[in-house]
């Protein structure tokens, strides 16, 4: 396995400072060293360029920073496409969750039938018609399956980037009313925190792996750190009580590694401003290594 790290230090999809420092915090927590210690060849490819928006007037926009996010995601999409073509596994560090439109967009340009495991406290399934905030990090999953604004849906040139029946959403516990209705009518498989409590993480992940990998050419993992309970991961963009715990998170990613289905990873929403002693970034590093195959024995 060969791995490259790509940072996307953007807060624009969340319209809230802090997560733009996430890639730096994760690097500082020793990501490169930890991956090398596993015997995996790894290189840091640097960061995607982020447009300067200091003088931007958001009052004139219904959707916040739309053009800038399209620019960022198109750039990321091109970088991921190159890495996938070179048989390199990209690890994309966010930034807010809008960046996943670019990471999955790049993968979809190379592999025309992919699966997606989306681990998140939120659904990210709003569109421009249902959003309460105008923030694109709440629309990213919808855009990937072809729902929403043309500018977002068309990033990377593949529409949809992933079929709904090969998408699994895990750990959800905070949905808008309209978003809930959209998910209920979709073909996306949703495992809420209630499902995890009742079924256990092992059964949930077994089903998720089966659904996302069925007749596909690999699976992208998108992991939002806010899926973890804030007591264990305090430094996240939008914390929600009652998330998965440390061992559940590790076991979920260990099972994905064992299934040997991963093509690419993005990990998002680490906010060092809200963190304690870089705990959340350190946990992010450990989770990434679990997804790459790290084991206790």
CSV table of C-alpha atoms in Angstrom, one decimal:
chain,number,residue,atom,x,y,z
A,1,UNK,CA,0.0,0.0,0.0
A,2,UNK,CA,1.1,3.5,-0.8
A,3,UNK,CA,-0.6,6.5,0.8
A,4,UNK,CA,-0.6,10.2,0.2
A,5,UNK,CA,-2.0,12.9,2.6
A,6,UNK,CA,-3.9,15.8,1.2
A,7,UNK,CA,-5.0,18.7,3.4
A,8,UNK,CA,-8.1,20.8,2.7
A,9,UNK,CA,-7.9,23.6,5.4
A,10,UNK,CA,-11.3,25.1,4.7
A,11,UNK,CA,-14.1,26.2,7.0
A,12,UNK,CA,-16.3,27.7,4.3
A,13,UNK,CA,-18.8,24.8,4.1
A,14,UNK,CA,-19.5,25.2,7.8
A,15,UNK,CA,-19.1,29.0,7.8
A,16,UNK,CA,-17.4,28.7,11.2
A,17,UNK,CA,-13.7,29.2,11.9
A,18,UNK,CA,-11.6,26.4,13.5
A,19,UNK,CA,-12.0,23.4,11.3
A,20,UNK,CA,-9.7,25.0,8.8
A,21,UNK,CA,-6.9,24.2,11.3
A,22,UNK,CA,-7.9,20.6,11.5
A,23,UNK,CA,-5.3,19.3,8.9
A,24,UNK,CA,-2.5,21.0,10.8
A,25,UNK,CA,-3.6,19.6,14.1
A,26,UNK,CA,-3.8,16.0,12.7
A,27,UNK,CA,-0.4,16.3,11.1
A,28,UNK,CA,1.0,17.7,14.4
A,29,UNK,CA,-0.5,14.7,16.2
A,30,UNK,CA,1.9,12.4,14.3
A,31,UNK,CA,-0.1,11.0,11.4
A,32,UNK,CA,2.9,10.5,9.1
A,33,UNK,CA,5.0,8.9,11.7
A,34,UNK,CA,2.2,6.5,12.8
A,35,UNK,CA,1.6,5.4,9.3
A,36,UNK,CA,5.3,4.8,8.6
A,37,UNK,CA,5.5,2.8,11.8
A,38,UNK,CA,3.0,0.4,10.2
A,39,UNK,CA,5.4,-0.2,7.3
A,40,UNK,CA,3.3,1.7,4.9
A,41,UNK,CA,4.9,4.1,2.4
A,42,UNK,CA,3.4,7.6,3.0
A,43,UNK,CA,4.0,11.1,1.6
A,44,UNK,CA,2.4,14.4,2.5
A,45,UNK,CA,1.2,16.1,-0.7
A,46,UNK,CA,0.4,19.4,1.0
A,47,UNK,CA,-2.8,21.4,1.0
A,48,UNK,CA,-5.4,22.3,-1.6
A,49,UNK,CA,-5.4,26.1,-2.2
A,50,UNK,CA,-8.2,27.9,-0.3
A,51,UNK,CA,-9.5,31.2,-1.8
A,52,UNK,CA,-9.3,34.3,0.2
A,53,UNK,CA,-12.8,35.3,1.4
A,54,UNK,CA,-12.0,38.0,3.9
A,55,UNK,CA,-13.9,40.7,2.0
A,56,UNK,CA,-16.8,38.4,1.0
A,57,UNK,CA,-20.3,39.7,1.6
A,58,UNK,CA,-22.5,36.7,2.4
A,59,UNK,CA,-25.6,38.8,2.6
A,60,UNK,CA,-25.8,38.7,-1.2
A,61,UNK,CA,-25.8,34.8,-1.2
A,62,UNK,CA,-28.5,32.2,-0.4
A,63,UNK,CA,-25.8,29.5,-0.2
A,64,UNK,CA,-22.7,30.4,1.7
A,65,UNK,CA,-19.4,30.5,-0.3
A,66,UNK,CA,-20.8,28.4,-3.1
A,67,UNK,CA,-18.4,29.4,-5.9
A,68,UNK,CA,-15.4,29.1,-3.5
A,69,UNK,CA,-16.4,25.6,-2.4
A,70,UNK,CA,-16.9,24.5,-6.0
A,71,UNK,CA,-13.4,25.8,-6.8
A,72,UNK,CA,-11.9,23.9,-3.8
A,73,UNK,CA,-13.7,20.7,-4.6
A,74,UNK,CA,-12.8,20.7,-8.3
A,75,UNK,CA,-9.2,21.2,-7.3
A,76,UNK,CA,-9.4,18.3,-4.8
A,77,UNK,CA,-11.2,16.2,-7.3
A,78,UNK,CA,-8.4,16.5,-9.8
A,79,UNK,CA,-5.7,15.7,-7.2
A,80,UNK,CA,-7.6,12.6,-6.0
A,81,UNK,CA,-8.1,11.5,-9.6
A,82,UNK,CA,-4.3,11.5,-10.2
A,83,UNK,CA,-3.6,9.6,-7.0
A,84,UNK,CA,-6.2,6.9,-7.7
A,85,UNK,CA,-4.9,6.5,-11.2
A,86,UNK,CA,-1.4,6.0,-9.7
A,87,UNK,CA,-2.7,3.3,-7.4
A,88,UNK,CA,-2.2,5.5,-4.3
A,89,UNK,CA,-4.7,5.6,-1.5
A,90,UNK,CA,-5.6,9.2,-0.7
A,91,UNK,CA,-6.2,10.3,2.9
A,92,UNK,CA,-7.9,13.7,2.8
A,93,UNK,CA,-7.9,15.8,5.9
A,94,UNK,CA,-10.6,18.4,6.5
A,95,UNK,CA,-11.7,21.0,6.9
A,96,UNK,CA,-15.5,20.8,7.0
A,97,UNK,CA,-17.5,18.1,5.4
A,98,UNK,CA,-18.2,19.9,2.1
A,99,UNK,CA,-14.8,18.8,0.9
A,100,UNK,CA,-16.1,15.2,0.5
A,101,UNK,CA,-17.8,16.3,-2.7
A,102,UNK,CA,-14.3,16.8,-4.1
A,103,UNK,CA,-12.8,13.7,-2.7
A,104,UNK,CA,-15.5,11.3,-3.8
A,105,UNK,CA,-15.8,13.3,-7.1
A,106,UNK,CA,-12.1,12.4,-7.9
A,107,UNK,CA,-12.6,8.8,-7.1
A,108,UNK,CA,-15.8,8.6,-9.2
A,109,UNK,CA,-13.9,9.9,-12.3
A,110,UNK,CA,-11.6,6.8,-12.2
A,111,UNK,CA,-13.9,4.1,-10.8
A,112,UNK,CA,-17.3,4.4,-12.3
A,113,UNK,CA,-19.1,2.3,-9.7
A,114,UNK,CA,-18.2,2.9,-6.1
A,115,UNK,CA,-19.6,2.5,-2.6
A,116,UNK,CA,-19.6,5.0,0.2
A,117,UNK,CA,-19.6,4.6,4.0
A,118,UNK,CA,-20.5,7.9,5.6
A,119,UNK,CA,-20.0,8.0,9.4
A,120,UNK,CA,-21.5,11.1,10.9
A,121,UNK,CA,-23.7,12.5,13.6
A,122,UNK,CA,-25.6,14.4,10.9
A,123,UNK,CA,-27.3,13.4,7.6
A,124,UNK,CA,-25.7,16.1,5.4
A,125,UNK,CA,-28.7,15.4,3.1
A,126,UNK,CA,-30.1,18.9,2.8
A,127,UNK,CA,-30.4,20.7,-0.5
A,128,UNK,CA,-30.6,24.4,-1.4
A,129,UNK,CA,-34.4,24.0,-1.0
A,130,UNK,CA,-34.3,22.6,2.5
A,131,UNK,CA,-31.3,24.1,4.2
A,132,UNK,CA,-31.9,26.2,7.3
A,133,UNK,CA,-28.4,27.6,7.3
A,134,UNK,CA,-27.1,27.9,3.8
A,135,UNK,CA,-24.0,25.9,4.8
A,136,UNK,CA,-22.8,23.4,2.2
A,137,UNK,CA,-21.3,21.0,4.7
A,138,UNK,CA,-25.0,20.0,5.4
A,139,UNK,CA,-25.6,19.3,1.7
A,140,UNK,CA,-22.5,17.2,0.7
A,141,UNK,CA,-24.0,13.7,0.8
A,142,UNK,CA,-27.0,14.8,-1.1
A,143,UNK,CA,-24.8,16.3,-3.8
A,144,UNK,CA,-22.9,13.1,-4.1
A,145,UNK,CA,-26.0,11.1,-5.0
A,146,UNK,CA,-27.2,13.8,-7.4
A,147,UNK,CA,-29.5,15.9,-5.3
A,148,UNK,CA,-29.3,19.7,-5.0
A,149,UNK,CA,-27.7,22.6,-6.9
A,150,UNK,CA,-26.2,21.9,-10.3
A,151,UNK,CA,-22.9,23.6,-9.3
A,152,UNK,CA,-22.4,21.1,-6.5
A,153,UNK,CA,-23.8,18.0,-8.2
A,154,UNK,CA,-21.7,18.6,-11.3
A,155,UNK,CA,-18.3,18.8,-9.5
A,156,UNK,CA,-15.9,16.3,-11.1
A,157,UNK,CA,-18.3,15.8,-14.0
A,158,UNK,CA,-19.8,12.5,-12.7
A,159,UNK,CA,-23.5,12.6,-11.8
A,160,UNK,CA,-24.3,10.9,-9.5
A,161,UNK,CA,-20.9,10.1,-8.1
A,162,UNK,CA,-22.3,7.2,-6.1
A,163,UNK,CA,-25.6,5.3,-6.3
A,164,UNK,CA,-27.9,5.7,-3.3
A,165,UNK,CA,-28.2,1.9,-2.9
A,166,UNK,CA,-24.4,1.7,-2.3
A,167,UNK,CA,-24.4,4.5,0.3
A,168,UNK,CA,-24.5,3.7,4.1
A,169,UNK,CA,-24.9,6.5,6.7
A,170,UNK,CA,-23.8,5.5,10.2
A,171,UNK,CA,-24.2,7.1,13.6
A,172,UNK,CA,-26.8,9.7,12.8
A,173,UNK,CA,-28.5,11.4,15.7
A,174,UNK,CA,-29.2,15.0,14.6
A,175,UNK,CA,-31.4,15.5,11.5
A,176,UNK,CA,-33.5,18.4,10.2
A,177,UNK,CA,-37.2,17.6,9.6
A,178,UNK,CA,-36.9,18.0,5.8
A,179,UNK,CA,-33.6,16.1,5.7
A,180,UNK,CA,-35.2,13.2,7.6
A,181,UNK,CA,-38.0,13.1,5.0
A,182,UNK,CA,-35.5,13.1,2.1
A,183,UNK,CA,-33.5,10.3,3.6
A,184,UNK,CA,-36.6,8.2,4.3
A,185,UNK,CA,-37.7,8.5,0.7
A,186,UNK,CA,-34.1,7.7,-0.6
A,187,UNK,CA,-32.4,4.4,-1.1
A,188,UNK,CA,-29.6,5.4,1.3
A,189,UNK,CA,-29.2,2.8,4.1
A,190,UNK,CA,-29.3,4.7,7.4
A,191,UNK,CA,-28.1,3.3,10.8
A,192,UNK,CA,-28.9,5.7,13.5
A,193,UNK,CA,-27.4,5.7,17.0
A,194,UNK,CA,-30.5,3.9,18.1
A,195,UNK,CA,-29.8,1.1,15.6
A,196,UNK,CA,-26.2,0.9,16.9
A,197,UNK,CA,-27.5,0.7,20.5
A,198,UNK,CA,-29.9,-2.1,19.6
A,199,UNK,CA,-27.9,-4.1,17.0
A,200,UNK,CA,-24.3,-3.4,18.2
A,201,UNK,CA,-21.5,-1.9,16.0
A,202,UNK,CA,-20.4,-5.3,14.7
A,203,UNK,CA,-23.8,-6.1,13.0
A,204,UNK,CA,-24.1,-2.6,11.7
A,205,UNK,CA,-20.7,-2.6,10.1
A,206,UNK,CA,-21.2,-6.1,8.6
A,207,UNK,CA,-24.3,-4.8,6.9
A,208,UNK,CA,-22.6,-1.5,5.9
A,209,UNK,CA,-19.7,-3.3,4.3
A,210,UNK,CA,-22.0,-5.7,2.4
A,211,UNK,CA,-24.2,-2.9,1.1
A,212,UNK,CA,-21.4,-0.5,0.1
A,213,UNK,CA,-19.2,-3.1,-1.5
A,214,UNK,CA,-21.9,-5.1,-3.4
A,215,UNK,CA,-21.0,-5.0,-7.1
A,216,UNK,CA,-18.7,-1.9,-6.6
A,217,UNK,CA,-15.1,-1.3,-7.5
A,218,UNK,CA,-14.2,-0.2,-4.0
A,219,UNK,CA,-15.5,2.0,-1.1
A,220,UNK,CA,-14.7,5.5,0.0
A,221,UNK,CA,-14.8,6.1,3.8
A,222,UNK,CA,-16.0,9.6,4.9
A,223,UNK,CA,-15.5,10.0,8.7
A,224,UNK,CA,-16.9,13.0,10.5
A,225,UNK,CA,-15.3,13.3,14.0
A,226,UNK,CA,-18.6,14.6,15.4
A,227,UNK,CA,-20.0,11.0,15.2
A,228,UNK,CA,-17.9,10.3,18.4
A,229,UNK,CA,-19.4,11.3,21.7
A,230,UNK,CA,-18.1,14.8,22.6
A,231,UNK,CA,-16.8,13.5,26.0
A,232,UNK,CA,-14.2,11.6,24.0
A,233,UNK,CA,-13.8,14.0,21.0
A,234,UNK,CA,-14.5,17.5,22.2
A,235,UNK,CA,-12.8,19.3,19.4
A,236,UNK,CA,-15.3,19.0,16.6
A,237,UNK,CA,-17.2,21.5,14.4
A,238,UNK,CA,-20.7,20.6,15.5
A,239,UNK,CA,-20.8,18.4,18.6
A,240,UNK,CA,-23.9,16.3,19.5
A,241,UNK,CA,-24.3,14.4,22.7
A,242,UNK,CA,-24.7,10.6,22.7
A,243,UNK,CA,-22.3,9.5,20.0
A,244,UNK,CA,-20.3,6.3,19.5
A,245,UNK,CA,-17.5,5.6,21.9
A,246,UNK,CA,-13.8,5.1,21.4
A,247,UNK,CA,-13.8,1.3,21.0
A,248,UNK,CA,-16.9,1.4,18.7
A,249,UNK,CA,-15.2,3.8,16.4
A,250,UNK,CA,-12.0,1.8,16.3
A,251,UNK,CA,-13.8,-1.5,15.7
A,252,UNK,CA,-15.9,0.0,12.9
A,253,UNK,CA,-12.7,1.1,11.0
A,254,UNK,CA,-10.9,-2.2,11.9
A,255,UNK,CA,-13.7,-4.1,10.2
A,256,UNK,CA,-13.5,-1.9,7.1
A,257,UNK,CA,-9.7,-2.6,6.9
A,258,UNK,CA,-10.3,-6.3,7.3
A,259,UNK,CA,-12.8,-6.2,4.5
A,260,UNK,CA,-10.1,-4.9,2.1
A,261,UNK,CA,-12.5,-2.6,0.3
A,262,UNK,CA,-11.0,0.9,0.9
A,263,UNK,CA,-10.0,3.1,-2.1
A,264,UNK,CA,-9.8,6.4,-0.2
A,265,UNK,CA,-10.5,8.2,3.1
A,266,UNK,CA,-11.5,11.6,4.2
A,267,UNK,CA,-11.7,12.6,7.8
A,268,UNK,CA,-13.2,16.0,8.7
A,269,UNK,CA,-14.4,18.5,11.2
A,270,UNK,CA,-11.6,18.5,13.7
A,271,UNK,CA,-11.7,21.9,15.4
A,272,UNK,CA,-8.5,22.5,17.5
A,273,UNK,CA,-10.0,25.7,18.9
A,274,UNK,CA,-12.6,23.6,20.8
A,275,UNK,CA,-10.2,20.7,21.6
A,276,UNK,CA,-8.4,19.8,24.8
A,277,UNK,CA,-4.7,19.1,24.5
A,278,UNK,CA,-5.2,18.0,20.9
A,279,UNK,CA,-7.1,15.0,22.0
A,280,UNK,CA,-9.5,14.9,19.1
A,281,UNK,CA,-6.7,15.2,16.5
A,282,UNK,CA,-4.7,12.4,18.3
A,283,UNK,CA,-7.9,10.2,18.2
A,284,UNK,CA,-8.2,11.1,14.5
A,285,UNK,CA,-4.7,9.8,13.8
A,286,UNK,CA,-5.4,6.5,15.7
A,287,UNK,CA,-8.7,6.0,13.7
A,288,UNK,CA,-7.0,6.6,10.4
A,289,UNK,CA,-4.3,3.9,11.3
A,290,UNK,CA,-7.1,1.5,12.3
A,291,UNK,CA,-8.7,2.0,8.9
A,292,UNK,CA,-5.3,1.2,7.3
A,293,UNK,CA,-5.1,-2.0,9.2
A,294,UNK,CA,-3.4,-1.3,12.5
A,295,UNK,CA,-4.1,-4.0,15.1
A,296,UNK,CA,-3.4,-4.6,18.8
A,297,UNK,CA,-1.7,-7.9,18.1
